[in-house]
């Protein structure tokens, strides 16, 4: 039986004042500056600092263990349970804490497809966090706002802290979801990304039960009408590669794949801007330097109000949150046809994976379930330099259901619609992190363009001797030596050792799936 979208909304007793309900960007700017929450930059964006937490706190994320959903959740270190009793205590204390506070409220949609959309009411303690929600989610029309009834609510109150000894949390910080009450509670952290990712988790729970594949990916469309998907974790290039001036942007982070095609969950973009270059990434640079954009943890001169995008004084995870229409070629509908190309992005910190390779259907399933990349500095608390990471379905922190649910759906849709699948290394070349260097964005763009226009699929390929993927022998605009990672290393023997070590990591990680996949998929991975 398919689960329908929620018919009743969250149960909350929070008063809403008209002076803080659905304010536009200008009014939220005024409130934020008056409250001392941020500074206006010389280019028109507003800059805020998120304090102690400049990235997500995945170890402080919980799902309430409720009868209606407990049997469906893949419980573990990612989907940590919290009892209904503890959730109620936390909720009651939080409601009492904000009883005499006047929160900012924004009514938004999650999901560009009206048949697979959630109406969400976002309550925030700060004006800038309300602007974040307004920028990142889909803004209803005035007619839609007149009849708005929330399916879910997010209550974001950073100054409210949990009591681990009584609330069942790990620390004072918490991001807690109750699917039964259709409610997300966030406290102890100011990082804006928790707001949007909490609703991504909700969509990841609901949509598969309706036959829709939720995806942690960006998406765009070519002039030929062919849609491309870019899977990957934060920092692997989803936003950069999808913001292509020659293609129409559907969205930069989270999408659904229904029987009608691809649709964006969001109405904005959340781009990493450390070392952002106007030349290399003109669209994102322009969007980050205009009125209405919110910048997190970017260094700003307090007098001249000039931005310093190269500084990592607060974090490497500096962010720009802007409405998607700030990208000139963004889709006005946030939708597109079925995918013709699926690209899986990995930032390989070992520098041994090919910069691009074509995958067979079995390899696509293997590498999607593996979700190999590197955690990049600042994306999560405590990560100060890239480290290898296997994130199932390129979305492990956000998927509440068993991974095979998502992998099977993707495999079915790839087969049904005949999509080509590519593995793209946006990480290191010429050696590991600290020795080699990051792959040239111009080379990556050239390879991606060749894949998307269909020309790379016609090029002769050679199987990588260790990873088994099919590597093109040539690509316009890319030196042939770059296509073969071993040839970029000064020490070939060191490359062989590093590649075998990574292959062994793949094999060890995949053991948890060996009894859930076919023999062909099990054998589609690398060989040590």
Coordinates of N, CA and C in Angstrom, one line a residue, residues 69-184:
X69 N 6.2 4.3 12.2 CA 7.3 4.3 11.3 C 8.5 3.4 11.8
X70 N 8.5 2.9 13.0 CA 9.6 2.2 13.6 C 10.0 1.0 12.8
X71 N 9.1 0.3 12.2 CA 9.4 -0.9 11.5 C 10.0 -0.7 10.1
X72 N 9.9 0.6 9.7 CA 10.4 0.9 8.3 C 11.8 1.5 8.4
X73 N 12.2 2.1 9.5 CA 13.5 2.8 9.6 C 14.7 1.9 9.7
X74 N 15.8 2.2 9.0 CA 17.0 1.4 9.1 C 17.8 2.0 10.3
X75 N 17.5 1.6 11.5 CA 18.1 2.1 12.7 C 19.6 1.8 12.7
X76 N 20.4 2.7 13.3 CA 21.8 2.5 13.4 C 22.5 3.8 13.9
X77 N 23.8 3.9 13.5 CA 24.5 5.1 13.9 C 24.1 6.3 13.2
X78 N 23.4 6.2 12.0 CA 22.9 7.3 11.3 C 21.5 7.7 11.7
X79 N 20.6 6.7 11.7 CA 19.3 6.9 12.1 C 19.1 6.5 13.6
X80 N 19.5 7.4 14.5 CA 19.5 7.1 15.9 C 18.1 7.2 16.5
X81 N 17.6 6.3 17.3 CA 16.3 6.4 17.8 C 16.3 7.3 19.1
X82 N 15.2 7.9 19.3 CA 14.9 8.6 20.6 C 13.5 8.3 20.9
X83 N 13.2 8.0 22.2 CA 11.9 7.6 22.6 C 10.9 8.7 22.5
X84 N 9.6 8.3 22.3 CA 8.5 9.2 22.3 C 8.5 10.0 23.5
X85 N 8.8 9.4 24.7 CA 8.7 10.1 26.0 C 9.8 11.2 26.0
X86 N 11.0 10.9 25.5 CA 12.0 11.9 25.5 C 11.7 13.0 24.5
X87 N 11.2 12.6 23.4 CA 10.8 13.7 22.4 C 9.7 14.6 23.0
X88 N 8.8 14.0 23.7 CA 7.7 14.9 24.3 C 8.3 15.8 25.3
X89 N 9.2 15.3 26.1 CA 9.8 16.2 27.2 C 10.6 17.3 26.5
X90 N 11.4 17.0 25.5 CA 12.1 18.0 24.7 C 11.2 19.0 24.1
X91 N 10.2 18.5 23.5 CA 9.2 19.4 22.8 C 8.5 20.3 23.8
X92 N 8.1 19.8 25.0 CA 7.4 20.6 26.0 C 8.3 21.7 26.5
X93 N 9.6 21.3 26.8 CA 10.5 22.3 27.3 C 10.8 23.4 26.3
X94 N 10.9 23.0 25.0 CA 11.2 23.9 23.9 C 10.0 24.9 23.8
X95 N 8.8 24.3 23.8 CA 7.6 25.2 23.6 C 7.5 26.2 24.8
X96 N 7.9 25.7 26.0 CA 7.8 26.6 27.2 C 8.9 27.7 27.0
X97 N 10.1 27.3 26.5 CA 11.2 28.3 26.3 C 10.8 29.4 25.3
X98 N 10.1 29.1 24.3 CA 9.7 30.1 23.2 C 8.4 30.7 23.5
X99 N 7.7 30.3 24.6 CA 6.4 30.8 24.8 C 6.3 32.3 24.7
X100 N 7.2 33.0 25.3 CA 7.2 34.5 25.3 C 8.1 35.1 24.2
X101 N 8.6 34.3 23.3 CA 9.5 34.7 22.2 C 8.6 34.9 21.0
X102 N 9.0 35.8 20.2 CA 8.3 36.1 18.9 C 9.2 35.6 17.8
X103 N 8.9 34.4 17.3 CA 9.7 33.7 16.3 C 9.3 34.3 14.9
X104 N 10.3 34.1 14.0 CA 10.1 34.4 12.6 C 9.5 33.2 11.9
X105 N 8.5 33.4 11.0 CA 7.8 32.2 10.4 C 7.8 32.4 8.9
X106 N 8.1 31.3 8.2 CA 8.1 31.3 6.7 C 7.4 30.0 6.3
X107 N 6.4 30.2 5.4 CA 5.6 29.1 4.8 C 6.2 28.8 3.4
X108 N 6.6 27.6 3.2 CA 7.3 27.2 2.0 C 6.8 25.8 1.5
X109 N 7.2 25.5 0.3 CA 7.0 24.2 -0.2 C 8.3 23.4 -0.4
X110 N 8.3 22.1 -0.2 CA 9.4 21.3 -0.5 C 8.9 20.3 -1.6
X111 N 9.5 20.5 -2.8 CA 9.1 19.7 -4.0 C 8.4 20.5 -5.1
X112 N 9.0 20.6 -6.2 CA 8.5 21.4 -7.3 C 7.3 20.7 -8.0
X113 N 7.2 19.4 -7.8 CA 6.1 18.6 -8.4 C 4.9 18.7 -7.4
X114 N 3.8 19.4 -7.8 CA 2.7 19.6 -6.9 C 2.1 18.3 -6.4
X115 N 2.2 17.2 -7.1 CA 1.7 15.9 -6.6 C 2.6 15.2 -5.6
X116 N 3.8 15.7 -5.5 CA 4.8 15.1 -4.6 C 5.4 16.3 -3.7
X117 N 4.6 17.1 -3.2 CA 5.1 18.3 -2.5 C 4.6 18.3 -1.1
X118 N 5.5 18.9 -0.2 CA 5.1 19.1 1.2 C 5.0 20.6 1.4
X119 N 4.0 20.9 2.2 CA 3.8 22.3 2.7 C 4.5 22.4 4.1
X120 N 5.5 23.3 4.2 CA 6.2 23.3 5.5 C 6.2 24.7 6.1
X121 N 6.0 24.7 7.4 CA 6.1 26.0 8.1 C 7.3 26.0 8.9
X122 N 8.2 26.9 8.7 CA 9.5 27.0 9.3 C 9.5 28.1 10.3
X123 N 9.7 27.8 11.6 CA 9.8 28.8 12.7 C 11.3 28.9 13.0
X124 N 11.8 30.2 13.1 CA 13.2 30.4 13.4 C 13.4 31.5 14.4
X125 N 14.4 31.3 15.3 CA 14.7 32.3 16.3 C 15.3 33.6 15.7
X126 N 16.0 33.4 14.6 CA 16.7 34.6 14.0 C 16.1 34.9 12.7
X127 N 16.2 36.2 12.3 CA 15.7 36.6 11.0 C 16.5 36.0 9.9
X128 N 17.9 35.9 10.1 CA 18.7 35.3 9.0 C 18.3 33.9 8.7
X129 N 18.0 33.1 9.7 CA 17.7 31.7 9.4 C 16.3 31.6 8.7
X130 N 15.5 32.6 8.9 CA 14.2 32.6 8.2 C 14.5 33.0 6.7
X131 N 15.4 33.9 6.5 CA 15.8 34.2 5.1 C 16.4 33.0 4.5
X132 N 17.2 32.2 5.2 CA 17.8 30.9 4.7 C 16.7 30.0 4.2
X133 N 15.6 29.8 5.0 CA 14.5 29.0 4.6 C 13.8 29.5 3.4
X134 N 13.6 30.8 3.4 CA 12.9 31.5 2.3 C 13.7 31.3 1.0
X135 N 15.1 31.4 1.1 CA 15.9 31.2 -0.1 C 16.0 29.8 -0.6
X136 N 16.1 28.9 0.3 CA 16.4 27.5 0.0 C 15.2 26.7 -0.4
X137 N 14.0 27.0 0.2 CA 12.8 26.2 -0.2 C 12.1 27.0 -1.3
X138 N 10.9 26.4 -1.7 CA 10.1 27.0 -2.8 C 9.1 28.0 -2.2
X139 N 9.1 29.2 -2.7 CA 8.3 30.2 -2.2 C 6.9 30.2 -2.8
X140 N 5.8 30.0 -2.1 CA 4.5 29.9 -2.6 C 4.1 31.3 -3.2
X141 N 3.1 31.2 -4.1 CA 2.5 32.5 -4.6 C 1.6 33.1 -3.5
X142 N 1.1 34.3 -3.7 CA 0.2 34.9 -2.8 C -1.1 34.2 -2.7
X143 N -1.5 33.6 -3.8 CA -2.7 32.8 -3.8 C -2.5 31.5 -3.0
X144 N -1.4 30.9 -3.1 CA -1.1 29.7 -2.4 C -0.9 30.0 -0.9
X145 N -0.4 31.1 -0.6 CA -0.2 31.5 0.9 C -1.5 31.7 1.5
X146 N -2.5 32.2 0.8 CA -3.8 32.5 1.4 C -4.5 31.3 1.9
X147 N -4.2 30.1 1.3 CA -4.8 28.9 1.7 C -3.8 27.9 2.2
X148 N -2.7 28.4 2.7 CA -1.6 27.5 3.2 C -1.9 26.7 4.4
X149 N -1.8 25.4 4.4 CA -1.9 24.6 5.6 C -0.7 23.7 5.6
X150 N 0.1 23.8 6.7 CA 1.4 23.0 6.7 C 1.2 21.5 6.9
X151 N 2.0 20.8 6.2 CA 2.0 19.3 6.4 C 3.1 19.0 7.5
X152 N 4.1 19.8 7.5 CA 5.2 19.6 8.4 C 5.6 20.9 9.0
X153 N 6.3 20.9 10.1 CA 6.9 22.1 10.7 C 8.3 21.9 11.1
X154 N 9.1 22.9 11.0 CA 10.5 22.9 11.5 C 10.6 24.0 12.5
X155 N 11.1 23.7 13.7 CA 11.2 24.8 14.8 C 12.7 24.8 15.1
X156 N 13.4 25.9 14.7 CA 14.8 26.1 14.8 C 15.1 27.2 15.9
X157 N 15.6 26.8 17.1 CA 15.9 27.7 18.2 C 17.3 27.4 18.7
X158 N 18.3 28.0 18.1 CA 19.7 27.6 18.5 C 20.0 27.9 19.9
X159 N 19.4 28.9 20.5 CA 19.7 29.3 21.9 C 19.1 28.3 22.9
X160 N 18.2 27.4 22.5 CA 17.7 26.4 23.4 C 18.6 25.2 23.3
X161 N 19.0 24.7 24.5 CA 19.9 23.6 24.6 C 19.2 22.4 25.2
X162 N 19.6 21.2 24.7 CA 19.0 20.0 25.3 C 19.8 19.6 26.6
X163 N 19.2 18.8 27.4 CA 19.8 18.3 28.6 C 20.0 16.8 28.4
X164 N 21.2 16.4 28.0 CA 21.5 15.0 27.7 C 21.0 14.0 28.8
X165 N 21.2 14.4 30.0 CA 20.9 13.5 31.1 C 19.4 13.2 31.2
X166 N 18.5 14.1 30.7 CA 17.1 13.8 30.8 C 16.4 13.7 29.4
X167 N 17.0 14.3 28.4 CA 16.4 14.3 27.1 C 16.7 13.2 26.2
X168 N 17.7 12.4 26.5 CA 18.2 11.3 25.7 C 19.0 11.7 24.5
X169 N 19.5 12.9 24.5 CA 20.4 13.3 23.4 C 21.8 13.1 23.8
X170 N 22.7 13.2 22.8 CA 24.2 13.0 23.0 C 24.8 14.2 23.7
X171 N 24.4 15.4 23.2 CA 25.0 16.7 23.7 C 23.8 17.7 23.8
X172 N 24.2 18.9 24.0 CA 23.2 20.0 24.1 C 22.6 20.3 22.7
X173 N 23.3 19.8 21.6 CA 22.8 20.1 20.3 C 21.9 18.9 19.8
X174 N 20.8 19.2 19.1 CA 19.9 18.2 18.6 C 19.2 18.6 17.4
X175 N 19.0 17.6 16.5 CA 18.1 17.7 15.4 C 17.2 16.5 15.4
X176 N 16.0 16.7 15.9 CA 15.1 15.5 16.1 C 13.8 15.6 15.3
X177 N 13.6 14.5 14.6 CA 12.4 14.3 13.7 C 11.4 13.4 14.3
X178 N 10.1 13.9 14.4 CA 9.0 13.0 14.7 C 8.1 12.9 13.4
X179 N 8.1 11.7 12.8 CA 7.3 11.5 11.6 C 5.8 11.5 12.0
X180 N 5.5 11.0 13.2 CA 4.1 10.9 13.6 C 3.6 12.3 13.9
X181 N 4.3 13.2 14.5 CA 3.9 14.5 14.8 C 4.2 15.5 13.7
X182 N 4.9 15.0 12.6 CA 5.2 15.8 11.5 C 6.0 17.1 11.9
X183 N 7.0 16.9 12.7 CA 7.7 18.0 13.3 C 9.2 17.7 13.5
X184 N 10.0 18.8 13.2 CA 11.4 18.7 13.4 C 11.8 19.8 14.4

